[in-house]
Amino acid sequence: MATLLYRLGRVAFRWRWFVTLLWVAVLGAVGFAAAKAPAAPDDGFTMPGIESQRAFDLLEQRFPGTAADGANARIVFVAPNGEKVTATENRAAIEKLVTEAADGSQVASAVDPFAAKAVSKDASTAYSTVTFKVKADDLTDAAKTHLERAIDTAKKAGLTVEVGGDALATQPAAGGSAEAIGIAIAAVVLLITFGSLAAAGLPLLTAILGVGISMSAVLALGSAFGLSETTGTLATMLGLACGIDYALFVVSRYREEREKGHAPREAAGLAAGTAGSAVVFAGLTVVIALAGLSVVGIPMLTKMGLAAAGAVLLSVLISLTLVPAVLGFWPNAVLSRRERKGKAKRGNGENGGSRWARLVVRRPIPVLLLGVVGLGAMALPALNLQLGMPGDEAKSTATTERRAYDDLAKGFGPGFNGPLTIVVDAKKADDAKSAVATISKEIAATDGVVSVSPAHFNSAGDTAVFSATPATSPTDEKTKELVQTIRGERPGIASDAGASFEVTGTTALNIDVAQKVQDALIPYLALVVGLAIVLLLLVFRSLLVPLKAALGFLLSVLAALGAVVAVFQQGHGASLLGVDQTGPIMSLMPIFLVGIVFGLAMDYEVFLVSRMREAYVHGDGPGQAIVSGFRHSARVVVAAALIMMAVFSGFIGAGASMIKMIGFGLAIAVLFDAFVVRMAIVPAVLSLLGNKAWYLPSWLDRLLPRMDVEGEALSRKVPAPVTDPPTARLTPVP
């Protein structure tokens, strides 16, 4: 591996024009394909294997077109100052709005709340549903403006009018200015780390090029594979973070080899052969974790994972080829000013990393206990984890969607915003109407159900659908228990009625998704951890190091999940992050956190411990190998972690609660894993293990292929560095 990458680095350095133009051509070709590609179809959210999805599929089959209805706007009216919406003036204003809304060019229907009995018992609140012929993305500005003007007219009449639904909802930005701030912070960290504008700019430049290619590829393939903008968000996040980090490690090793006296081309080859080997295996662990998301069985999650895995692979390729090529253009520019002037100190002197490592080696038990206890305490809130999917209730009170949600809950009860949809399959029933009436009566009598709506039959008369309104809100645990109760009573009800039914709707779907994710978490964890342990076994040729790496990851991810629960569910410090409403954690969050953080955690493990292994292979004792590894890698690992945190933190500024939660979770997980687990717990454990840390049975040593990540073969093949003065090493490269 090291020898192959060493040659690749030298070739890329030598043929720098060809390599650079090749990557630019790839960017141009993919960008052109993205510009010409049709827009990706809206494939919606599907979840095979759960009851809610089966019921939805039955609805689509028996009620053609119902599941594919267009956009809708639920307009909520609240009478002022204790008045009633049924008062003459208020009623006239509402009916006028409904009439005007129905005249819209793309409107299919506008329901009169008084005719539909959509008025609260105290007559303080009413609502009208406006349905459009097209989906929200296809609504014209004229259609939206027409509805907004009608709403403004009702507001002038003194009514409080709020709008839910997707017709007028604003789509939140992915990261906005906060994301740009994150990139700026990454640039500052790189500048401080390297002391050179060129060295700081190179990782940023190559990472941005990689993200440009990967995002263009997502757009180009979007129509064929149903890849949406949400799919590309994760690819952008990881492509940018990994792209900067991988280039950072190669550039850092190049500078180190130049400091030893190697010529520029030789240093580029050695950087690709050593740091590049670590990049390959670190990238593979991230890819394993992301591709493993496909085992969960959620199509959207599979697409996001594979797209992000492709972005990470692209980052690896760019760091191994384009980075050495760009170094070939300006071989001395990435060196610090002191190095360019020939004043840099040479040798293996002490630095902050080695001093910290010596402290940990001298006091491993206190450091280990402090790290484990601290992360364990942070993980405690995870015991109260509640999973769900954020809706309008999680939006800011500054949005009309959230205010509409609150007004409906106040006027019609907390369960009104999350009705259960009951789909009755009466195809085999002797009397379909009687069977549906029996099922409706039994469900209405269930504790926790406030009311049921009249049943609506399809044209064939063999299938009916009606709604059951719970007494509690969609995210309340009692609502989950109600769904389980109704489904548990199904065999008896179906036997009495002679027909079966299924429970679906947004609330039931969220409950089913949460349960499916929870059931898939352990198998997914076993898969990615198992594969990564095998990969790390090949890298480090040790039994205990991979196990220690996996256990450290579990500790950091549980602590990160605990922090997410503490903020987004329990509300501690939520206002500081712009979280307006606490509630259940997004169902997909644990899977995201496990998959992405595992890959990133193994990144730091490979980069840091591979230098320790390299020192150990070249003759250092166990303790000294730890110190040597930190001397060479600690500063770069710290910089990489800070960059990751800056990039992920940028997504905390997103308007979408899903992206905000993921950004915070990843940023805090990197903090815990890089600075507590890898920089403290790992050296403490290795110090306590001593030589046993690198033990591998002889029979297993013979079976495993030698990957040579530490570049042992290169030390025998590569000529010794020159011993000329530093200024002699700064000559132009032919």
mmCIF file of N, CA and C in Angstrom, residues 581-661:
data_model
loop_
_atom_site.group_PDB
_atom_site.id
_atom_site.type_symbol
_atom_site.label_atom_id
_atom_site.label_comp_id
_atom_site.label_asym_id
_atom_site.label_seq_id
_atom_site.Cartn_x
_atom_site.Cartn_y
_atom_site.Cartn_z
ATOM 1 N N GLN A 581 -38.620 25.067 20.210
ATOM 2 C CA GLN A 581 -39.511 24.106 20.836
ATOM 3 C C GLN A 581 -38.776 22.782 21.021
ATOM 4 N N THR A 582 -38.725 22.291 22.264
ATOM 5 C CA THR A 582 -38.115 20.990 22.524
ATOM 6 C C THR A 582 -39.142 19.896 22.288
ATOM 7 N N GLY A 583 -38.662 18.683 22.160
ATOM 8 C CA GLY A 583 -39.556 17.559 21.920
ATOM 9 C C GLY A 583 -38.756 16.320 21.613
ATOM 10 N N PRO A 584 -39.385 15.284 21.073
ATOM 11 C CA PRO A 584 -38.665 14.045 20.763
ATOM 12 C C PRO A 584 -37.534 14.283 19.773
ATOM 13 N N ILE A 585 -36.509 13.473 19.896
ATOM 14 C CA ILE A 585 -35.369 13.553 18.979
ATOM 15 C C ILE A 585 -35.762 12.918 17.647
ATOM 16 N N MET A 586 -35.358 13.554 16.560
ATOM 17 C CA MET A 586 -35.661 13.038 15.234
ATOM 18 C C MET A 586 -35.302 11.561 15.134
ATOM 19 N N SER A 587 -36.214 10.758 14.600
ATOM 20 C CA SER A 587 -36.056 9.307 14.591
ATOM 21 C C SER A 587 -34.753 8.849 13.949
ATOM 22 N N LEU A 588 -34.329 9.546 12.903
ATOM 23 C CA LEU A 588 -33.133 9.131 12.178
ATOM 24 C C LEU A 588 -31.845 9.596 12.843
ATOM 25 N N MET A 589 -31.945 10.440 13.866
ATOM 26 C CA MET A 589 -30.755 11.032 14.463
ATOM 27 C C MET A 589 -29.785 10.000 15.040
ATOM 28 N N PRO A 590 -30.235 9.004 15.828
ATOM 29 C CA PRO A 590 -29.267 8.025 16.357
ATOM 30 C C PRO A 590 -28.504 7.291 15.260
ATOM 31 N N ILE A 591 -29.213 6.917 14.185
ATOM 32 C CA ILE A 591 -28.547 6.219 13.083
ATOM 33 C C ILE A 591 -27.527 7.133 12.413
ATOM 34 N N PHE A 592 -27.923 8.382 12.151
ATOM 35 C CA PHE A 592 -26.987 9.351 11.577
ATOM 36 C C PHE A 592 -25.757 9.498 12.470
ATOM 37 N N LEU A 593 -25.999 9.681 13.747
ATOM 38 C CA LEU A 593 -24.906 9.935 14.683
ATOM 39 C C LEU A 593 -23.964 8.748 14.738
ATOM 40 N N VAL A 594 -24.522 7.551 14.834
ATOM 41 C CA VAL A 594 -23.692 6.346 14.910
ATOM 42 C C VAL A 594 -22.867 6.192 13.640
ATOM 43 N N GLY A 595 -23.532 6.302 12.477
ATOM 44 C CA GLY A 595 -22.831 6.061 11.222
ATOM 45 C C GLY A 595 -21.748 7.076 10.925
ATOM 46 N N ILE A 596 -22.099 8.352 11.019
ATOM 47 C CA ILE A 596 -21.143 9.392 10.634
ATOM 48 C C ILE A 596 -20.029 9.528 11.663
ATOM 49 N N VAL A 597 -20.403 9.543 12.942
ATOM 50 C CA VAL A 597 -19.388 9.740 13.976
ATOM 51 C C VAL A 597 -18.442 8.554 14.053
ATOM 52 N N PHE A 598 -18.950 7.352 13.783
ATOM 53 C CA PHE A 598 -18.044 6.203 13.787
ATOM 54 C C PHE A 598 -16.954 6.373 12.738
ATOM 55 N N GLY A 599 -17.361 6.783 11.532
ATOM 56 C CA GLY A 599 -16.356 6.991 10.501
ATOM 57 C C GLY A 599 -15.357 8.060 10.872
ATOM 58 N N LEU A 600 -15.838 9.173 11.436
ATOM 59 C CA LEU A 600 -14.935 10.260 11.808
ATOM 60 C C LEU A 600 -14.044 9.862 12.980
ATOM 61 N N ALA A 601 -14.600 9.107 13.933
ATOM 62 C CA ALA A 601 -13.803 8.655 15.073
ATOM 63 C C ALA A 601 -12.655 7.764 14.610
ATOM 64 N N MET A 602 -12.944 6.898 13.651
ATOM 65 C CA MET A 602 -11.876 6.037 13.140
ATOM 66 C C MET A 602 -10.843 6.836 12.347
ATOM 67 N N ASP A 603 -11.274 7.963 11.762
ATOM 68 C CA ASP A 603 -10.313 8.869 11.125
ATOM 69 C C ASP A 603 -9.221 9.265 12.105
ATOM 70 N N TYR A 604 -9.629 9.801 13.247
ATOM 71 C CA TYR A 604 -8.654 10.261 14.246
ATOM 72 C C TYR A 604 -7.851 9.088 14.804
ATOM 73 N N GLU A 605 -8.502 7.955 14.946
ATOM 74 C CA GLU A 605 -7.798 6.770 15.444
ATOM 75 C C GLU A 605 -6.675 6.379 14.486
ATOM 76 N N VAL A 606 -6.997 6.326 13.207
ATOM 77 C CA VAL A 606 -5.988 5.920 12.218
ATOM 78 C C VAL A 606 -4.865 6.946 12.136
ATOM 79 N N PHE A 607 -5.194 8.226 12.067
ATOM 80 C CA PHE A 607 -4.172 9.254 11.914
ATOM 81 C C PHE A 607 -3.241 9.308 13.124
ATOM 82 N N LEU A 608 -3.805 9.191 14.316
ATOM 83 C CA LEU A 608 -3.004 9.333 15.532
ATOM 84 C C LEU A 608 -2.242 8.059 15.856
ATOM 85 N N VAL A 609 -2.944 6.930 15.862
ATOM 86 C CA VAL A 609 -2.321 5.679 16.293
ATOM 87 C C VAL A 609 -1.382 5.132 15.224
ATOM 88 N N SER A 610 -1.616 5.460 13.948
ATOM 89 C CA SER A 610 -0.689 4.977 12.919
ATOM 90 C C SER A 610 0.700 5.570 13.125
ATOM 91 N N ARG A 611 0.805 6.817 13.606
ATOM 92 C CA ARG A 611 2.122 7.388 13.903
ATOM 93 C C ARG A 611 2.757 6.720 15.114
ATOM 94 N N MET A 612 1.938 6.317 16.080
ATOM 95 C CA MET A 612 2.477 5.550 17.214
ATOM 96 C C MET A 612 2.978 4.196 16.734
ATOM 97 N N ARG A 613 2.188 3.554 15.890
ATOM 98 C CA ARG A 613 2.592 2.256 15.342
ATOM 99 C C ARG A 613 3.872 2.392 14.516
ATOM 100 N N GLU A 614 3.955 3.468 13.752
ATOM 101 C CA GLU A 614 5.149 3.718 12.954
ATOM 102 C C GLU A 614 6.378 3.848 13.843
ATOM 103 N N ALA A 615 6.262 4.603 14.934
ATOM 104 C CA ALA A 615 7.384 4.762 15.863
ATOM 105 C C ALA A 615 7.725 3.437 16.534
ATOM 106 N N TYR A 616 6.693 2.664 16.879
ATOM 107 C CA TYR A 616 6.921 1.369 17.539
ATOM 108 C C TYR A 616 7.626 0.400 16.596
ATOM 109 N N VAL A 617 7.191 0.379 15.332
ATOM 110 C CA VAL A 617 7.814 -0.513 14.342
ATOM 111 C C VAL A 617 9.280 -0.141 14.123
ATOM 112 N N HIS A 618 9.595 1.168 14.214
ATOM 113 C CA HIS A 618 10.962 1.617 13.983
ATOM 114 C C HIS A 618 11.815 1.596 15.246
ATOM 115 N N GLY A 619 11.349 0.944 16.317
ATOM 116 C CA GLY A 619 12.216 0.683 17.466
ATOM 117 C C GLY A 619 11.899 1.391 18.761
ATOM 118 N N ASP A 620 10.932 2.316 18.793
ATOM 119 C CA ASP A 620 10.594 2.984 20.054
ATOM 120 C C ASP A 620 9.871 2.032 20.991
ATOM 121 N N GLY A 621 10.077 2.227 22.306
ATOM 122 C CA GLY A 621 9.331 1.472 23.284
ATOM 123 C C GLY A 621 7.880 1.906 23.316
ATOM 124 N N PRO A 622 7.009 1.160 24.020
ATOM 125 C CA PRO A 622 5.570 1.499 24.027
ATOM 126 C C PRO A 622 5.287 2.929 24.473
ATOM 127 N N GLY A 623 5.874 3.353 25.585
ATOM 128 C CA GLY A 623 5.631 4.705 26.085
ATOM 129 C C GLY A 623 6.189 5.766 25.159
ATOM 130 N N GLN A 624 7.426 5.543 24.681
ATOM 131 C CA GLN A 624 8.044 6.511 23.795
ATOM 132 C C GLN A 624 7.317 6.577 22.455
ATOM 133 N N ALA A 625 6.731 5.458 22.002
ATOM 134 C CA ALA A 625 5.977 5.452 20.749
ATOM 135 C C ALA A 625 4.743 6.345 20.865
ATOM 136 N N ILE A 626 4.120 6.340 22.042
ATOM 137 C CA ILE A 626 2.973 7.219 22.267
ATOM 138 C C ILE A 626 3.402 8.674 22.173
ATOM 139 N N VAL A 627 4.516 8.998 22.818
ATOM 140 C CA VAL A 627 5.023 10.369 22.799
ATOM 141 C C VAL A 627 5.402 10.776 21.375
ATOM 142 N N SER A 628 6.079 9.868 20.659
ATOM 143 C CA SER A 628 6.482 10.176 19.283
ATOM 144 C C SER A 628 5.262 10.395 18.387
ATOM 145 N N GLY A 629 4.240 9.556 18.555
ATOM 146 C CA GLY A 629 3.034 9.709 17.753
ATOM 147 C C GLY A 629 2.366 11.045 18.002
ATOM 148 N N PHE A 630 2.313 11.478 19.268
ATOM 149 C CA PHE A 630 1.703 12.761 19.590
ATOM 150 C C PHE A 630 2.567 13.918 19.099
ATOM 151 N N ARG A 631 3.886 13.763 19.157
ATOM 152 C CA ARG A 631 4.771 14.827 18.702
ATOM 153 C C ARG A 631 4.504 15.148 17.234
ATOM 154 N N HIS A 632 4.278 14.122 16.429
ATOM 155 C CA HIS A 632 4.107 14.334 14.997
ATOM 156 C C HIS A 632 2.654 14.588 14.597
ATOM 157 N N SER A 633 1.679 14.069 15.367
ATOM 158 C CA SER A 633 0.291 14.077 14.903
ATOM 159 C C SER A 633 -0.657 14.933 15.716
ATOM 160 N N ALA A 634 -0.333 15.233 16.977
ATOM 161 C CA ALA A 634 -1.307 15.882 17.857
ATOM 162 C C ALA A 634 -1.780 17.220 17.293
ATOM 163 N N ARG A 635 -0.838 18.038 16.840
ATOM 164 C CA ARG A 635 -1.228 19.359 16.355
ATOM 165 C C ARG A 635 -2.139 19.251 15.145
ATOM 166 N N VAL A 636 -1.842 18.325 14.251
ATOM 167 C CA VAL A 636 -2.641 18.180 13.047
ATOM 168 C C VAL A 636 -4.008 17.578 13.372
ATOM 169 N N VAL A 637 -4.053 16.615 14.304
ATOM 170 C CA VAL A 637 -5.329 16.028 14.697
ATOM 171 C C VAL A 637 -6.204 17.074 15.371
ATOM 172 N N VAL A 638 -5.604 17.906 16.218
ATOM 173 C CA VAL A 638 -6.362 18.975 16.870
ATOM 174 C C VAL A 638 -6.911 19.942 15.814
ATOM 175 N N ALA A 639 -6.071 20.307 14.856
ATOM 176 C CA ALA A 639 -6.533 21.206 13.793
ATOM 177 C C ALA A 639 -7.658 20.566 12.991
ATOM 178 N N ALA A 640 -7.508 19.273 12.678
ATOM 179 C CA ALA A 640 -8.539 18.569 11.916
ATOM 180 C C ALA A 640 -9.857 18.540 12.684
ATOM 181 N N ALA A 641 -9.783 18.279 13.987
ATOM 182 C CA ALA A 641 -10.995 18.236 14.807
ATOM 183 C C ALA A 641 -11.657 19.609 14.876
ATOM 184 N N LEU A 642 -10.859 20.655 15.042
ATOM 185 C CA LEU A 642 -11.417 22.007 15.093
ATOM 186 C C LEU A 642 -12.087 22.371 13.771
ATOM 187 N N ILE A 643 -11.487 21.934 12.667
ATOM 188 C CA ILE A 643 -12.071 22.201 11.352
ATOM 189 C C ILE A 643 -13.398 21.463 11.202
ATOM 190 N N MET A 644 -13.404 20.177 11.602
ATOM 191 C CA MET A 644 -14.649 19.410 11.551
ATOM 192 C C MET A 644 -15.737 20.104 12.369
ATOM 193 N N MET A 645 -15.380 20.520 13.578
ATOM 194 C CA MET A 645 -16.354 21.173 14.456
ATOM 195 C C MET A 645 -16.853 22.480 13.847
ATOM 196 N N ALA A 646 -15.946 23.229 13.225
ATOM 197 C CA ALA A 646 -16.351 24.493 12.607
ATOM 198 C C ALA A 646 -17.311 24.258 11.452
ATOM 199 N N VAL A 647 -17.017 23.259 10.611
ATOM 200 C CA VAL A 647 -17.879 22.972 9.461
ATOM 201 C C VAL A 647 -19.251 22.480 9.927
ATOM 202 N N PHE A 648 -19.257 21.543 10.870
ATOM 203 C CA PHE A 648 -20.530 21.008 11.352
ATOM 204 C C PHE A 648 -21.329 22.061 12.108
ATOM 205 N N SER A 649 -20.633 22.895 12.885
ATOM 206 C CA SER A 649 -21.334 23.930 13.650
ATOM 207 C C SER A 649 -22.032 24.915 12.730
ATOM 208 N N GLY A 650 -21.501 25.082 11.519
ATOM 209 C CA GLY A 650 -22.144 25.979 10.565
ATOM 210 C C GLY A 650 -23.567 25.555 10.245
ATOM 211 N N PHE A 651 -23.848 24.254 10.333
ATOM 212 C CA PHE A 651 -25.180 23.764 10.011
ATOM 213 C C PHE A 651 -26.157 23.941 11.175
ATOM 214 N N ILE A 652 -25.641 24.361 12.344
ATOM 215 C CA ILE A 652 -26.542 24.655 13.460
ATOM 216 C C ILE A 652 -27.389 25.876 13.123
ATOM 217 N N GLY A 653 -26.891 26.730 12.245
ATOM 218 C CA GLY A 653 -27.648 27.902 11.840
ATOM 219 C C GLY A 653 -28.731 27.605 10.823
ATOM 220 N N ALA A 654 -28.930 26.333 10.464
ATOM 221 C CA ALA A 654 -29.957 25.979 9.483
ATOM 222 C C ALA A 654 -31.347 26.233 10.040
ATOM 223 N N GLY A 655 -32.285 26.538 9.158
ATOM 224 C CA GLY A 655 -33.665 26.713 9.589
ATOM 225 C C GLY A 655 -34.341 25.374 9.851
ATOM 226 N N ALA A 656 -33.936 24.317 9.119
ATOM 227 C CA ALA A 656 -34.532 22.993 9.299
ATOM 228 C C ALA A 656 -34.021 22.368 10.585
ATOM 229 N N SER A 657 -34.951 21.944 11.440
ATOM 230 C CA SER A 657 -34.546 21.374 12.728
ATOM 231 C C SER A 657 -33.737 20.105 12.543
ATOM 232 N N MET A 658 -34.008 19.345 11.484
ATOM 233 C CA MET A 658 -33.257 18.120 11.220
ATOM 234 C C MET A 658 -31.785 18.425 10.994
ATOM 235 N N ILE A 659 -31.493 19.411 10.137
ATOM 236 C CA ILE A 659 -30.108 19.769 9.842
ATOM 237 C C ILE A 659 -29.450 20.406 11.062
ATOM 238 N N LYS A 660 -30.205 21.228 11.797
ATOM 239 C CA LYS A 660 -29.680 21.873 13.009
ATOM 240 C C LYS A 660 -29.245 20.810 14.029
ATOM 241 N N MET A 661 -30.091 19.808 14.208
ATOM 242 C CA MET A 661 -29.809 18.755 15.178
ATOM 243 C C MET A 661 -28.607 17.912 14.749
#
